[in-house]
Amino acid sequence: MEYVIEMNNIRKEFPGIVANDNITLQVKQGEIHALLGENGAGKSTLMNVLFGLYQPEKGEIKVRGKKVDVTDPNVANNLGIGMVHQHFMLVQNFTVTENIILGSEPTNKGTIDHRKAAKDVADISDQYGLRVDPKAKIEEISVGMQQRVEILKTLYRGADILIFDEPTAALTPQEIKELIQIMKNLIKEGKSIILITHKLKEIMQVCDRCTVIRRGKGIGTVNVADSTENSLAEMMVGREVSFEVEKGAAKPKDNVLSIKDLHVEDARGVSVVNGLNLDIRAGEIVGVAGVDGNGQTELIEAVTGLRQAKSGTINVSGQDVTSFKPRKVTEAGVGHIPQDRHKHGLVLEFTVGENILLQTYYQQPFTKNGVLNYPKMYEKARKLIEEYDVRTPNEKTLARSLSGGNQQKAIIAREVDRSPDLLIAAQPTRGLDVGAIEFIHKKLIEERDKGRAVMLVSLELDEVLNVSDRIAVIYEGEIVAIVDADKTDEKELGLLMAGGKREEGEPI
């Protein structure tokens, strides 16, 4: 059997951890091959070995049957291997075209031939159905569009084997649909794709075969057509996983969060939250459902003190927090799991332990007379790392070196452990595997059952439906409907999210 990629018995070690323990991966020409595993299982590490970013301690790589030595990414590019990273490698204030040609610029008499570059980019985007605006700056375009730029970068360099690392982690449902279509187009054009993911639904939709890794070891390769979501989940986690969220009925009490006639502007001064009203009571989870860009981000930022409201009031446990700074909001009893873990969730150059204590480091027993008590801080961090299964060599490891999912678990440990009166969870399971999602949902329900108020903001409709007690639908900066989670479905929510109206008494 001729494979386009063969990685045989790859072993990759880091200080204190074996990331890949003799893993074998074989990819056929023209297939979409899923690489499935929990957060920190070693998927990205294995692909970074293939792409030349890491050198393995042991094992061999063959490309189209020939043994190769991939010493750096330039060698990978020359072999026709391209990688679309989970966290994009783009220059924010360059245009789309400038990013695509960066490092491989076409020249004419010693200067960059911008006309040829623009034509080449237009040709490739037409060929693969990847619509982009070649003149737009990266900082001005959506995440889905940035991802297309990353894909075009690899195609421009002639890649015919593409590695996608968690490509749907930050995309809206609509963008995910488009990406799946793009992948199918690429296969039609004779490319082969390796898809790193832990979203089982996507594997079932688009992949031919799937290789599973668990805790650095290869578990096996299966045909997707012969598998189910449950059988793949079990291979990945090593136990049966429940996709149902188990929870009793909510017992809501008094209002914890009360928002009245809130108006908030975005960074450009455009009004994006327009007279929004919302109440969340102790002992309930209210899901906020909406198409991305309808004011969710600005609403969260206003409640957490990260953005000043233009007008209206925000009340938490009877206290007006409308003009509070973030720390004052935190001290008033608000926890925040932010949607962008790198921007608002972590200080990447700090250790995991320091990040876990970011909300409380200045309080007793972690500080005395302005001096940090590191033994006490790290003792607390160790306890939370264990409780929340944050997979890290130790608490002194830099946050930057953890996998995305484990970074997320560290943030959730920090925010949930304080058991705040109001917990705002924005995309809490973005980039997490099924085992971790199950654990996070359990934690949110535990907080609810302790009598806390939880606001869940998520683009995953099934998550909103499964975890919430009530669902507030946001459209163009207003709450247009509030429905009971057990009396609605995806179809109705989709209609409301698009600005449709629900008729009173109309059957769902």
Short mmCIF file of C-alpha atoms in Angstrom, two decimals, residues 33-45 47 86-87 164-171 176 179 183 194-207 209-215 224 228-238 241-243 341 391 402-409 427-438 440-441 460 462-463:
data_model
loop_
_atom_site.label_atom_id
_atom_site.label_comp_id
_atom_site.label_asym_id
_atom_site.label_seq_id
_atom_site.Cartn_x
_atom_site.Cartn_y
_atom_site.Cartn_z
CA HIS A 33 -7.54 11.56 7.89
CA ALA A 34 -8.59 12.59 11.41
CA LEU A 35 -6.10 12.67 14.26
CA LEU A 36 -8.25 12.39 17.37
CA GLY A 37 -7.30 12.69 21.03
CA GLU A 38 -7.96 14.49 24.30
CA ASN A 39 -6.40 17.85 25.14
CA GLY A 40 -2.68 17.30 25.61
CA ALA A 41 -2.76 13.77 24.09
CA GLY A 42 0.12 14.69 21.74
CA LYS A 43 -1.73 15.42 18.46
CA SER A 44 -0.21 18.85 17.76
CA THR A 45 3.23 17.61 18.84
CA MET A 47 2.09 17.18 13.52
CA GLN A 86 -4.63 26.52 15.66
CA HIS A 87 -3.40 29.98 16.64
CA PHE A 164 -5.33 21.45 9.88
CA ASP A 165 -4.80 21.91 13.64
CA GLU A 166 -8.19 22.27 15.42
CA PRO A 167 -9.49 24.34 12.50
CA THR A 168 -13.03 24.82 13.83
CA ALA A 169 -12.19 25.79 17.42
CA ALA A 170 -12.88 29.50 16.90
CA LEU A 171 -15.37 29.40 14.02
CA ILE A 176 -17.62 25.53 9.98
CA LEU A 179 -14.70 25.09 5.92
CA MET A 183 -11.89 20.67 2.58
CA ILE A 194 -4.75 15.51 8.12
CA LEU A 195 -7.35 16.99 10.48
CA ILE A 196 -6.39 17.37 14.15
CA THR A 197 -9.62 17.58 16.12
CA HIS A 198 -11.68 16.29 19.00
CA LYS A 199 -15.05 17.23 17.52
CA LEU A 200 -16.63 13.87 16.78
CA LYS A 201 -19.51 15.32 14.75
CA GLU A 202 -17.06 16.80 12.24
CA ILE A 203 -15.09 13.56 11.94
CA MET A 204 -18.30 11.67 11.14
CA GLN A 205 -19.23 14.32 8.54
CA VAL A 206 -16.01 14.70 6.62
CA CYS A 207 -13.29 12.13 7.41
CA ARG A 209 -10.23 7.29 8.46
CA CYS A 210 -9.30 8.24 12.02
CA THR A 211 -6.19 7.59 14.13
CA VAL A 212 -6.70 7.90 17.89
CA ILE A 213 -4.02 8.97 20.39
CA ARG A 214 -4.45 8.70 24.16
CA ARG A 215 -1.92 10.17 26.60
CA VAL A 224 -15.03 6.35 10.06
CA THR A 228 -19.97 5.79 15.81
CA GLU A 229 -19.44 8.96 17.85
CA ASN A 230 -19.66 6.81 21.00
CA SER A 231 -17.08 4.25 19.84
CA LEU A 232 -14.63 7.05 18.87
CA ALA A 233 -15.20 8.84 22.19
CA GLU A 234 -14.49 5.64 24.09
CA MET A 235 -11.24 5.06 22.16
CA MET A 236 -10.21 8.65 22.85
CA VAL A 237 -10.98 8.86 26.58
CA GLY A 238 -10.58 5.21 27.55
CA VAL A 241 -18.62 9.08 27.77
CA SER A 242 -22.11 10.43 28.36
CA PHE A 243 -23.28 12.96 25.76
CA ARG A 341 -8.25 32.70 26.59
CA ARG A 391 -2.28 18.20 32.30
CA LEU A 402 0.23 23.91 27.71
CA SER A 403 -2.17 22.66 25.04
CA GLY A 404 -5.14 24.96 24.34
CA GLY A 405 -7.56 22.70 26.19
CA ASN A 406 -5.40 22.54 29.31
CA GLN A 407 -5.00 26.34 29.28
CA GLN A 408 -8.82 26.47 29.26
CA LYS A 409 -9.06 24.07 32.21
CA GLN A 427 -17.47 29.67 25.18
CA PRO A 428 -16.29 27.61 28.21
CA THR A 429 -15.78 24.41 26.22
CA ARG A 430 -14.20 25.92 23.09
CA GLY A 431 -11.36 23.65 22.05
CA LEU A 432 -12.09 20.98 24.70
CA ASP A 433 -12.51 17.25 24.12
CA VAL A 434 -15.64 15.28 25.03
CA GLY A 435 -14.29 14.08 28.39
CA ALA A 436 -13.36 17.63 29.44
CA ILE A 437 -16.67 19.05 28.14
CA GLU A 438 -18.57 16.53 30.26
CA ILE A 440 -17.05 21.41 32.69
CA HIS A 441 -20.81 20.99 32.21
CA GLU A 460 -22.73 25.74 20.25
CA ASP A 462 -26.60 21.91 21.55
CA GLU A 463 -24.50 23.08 24.52
#
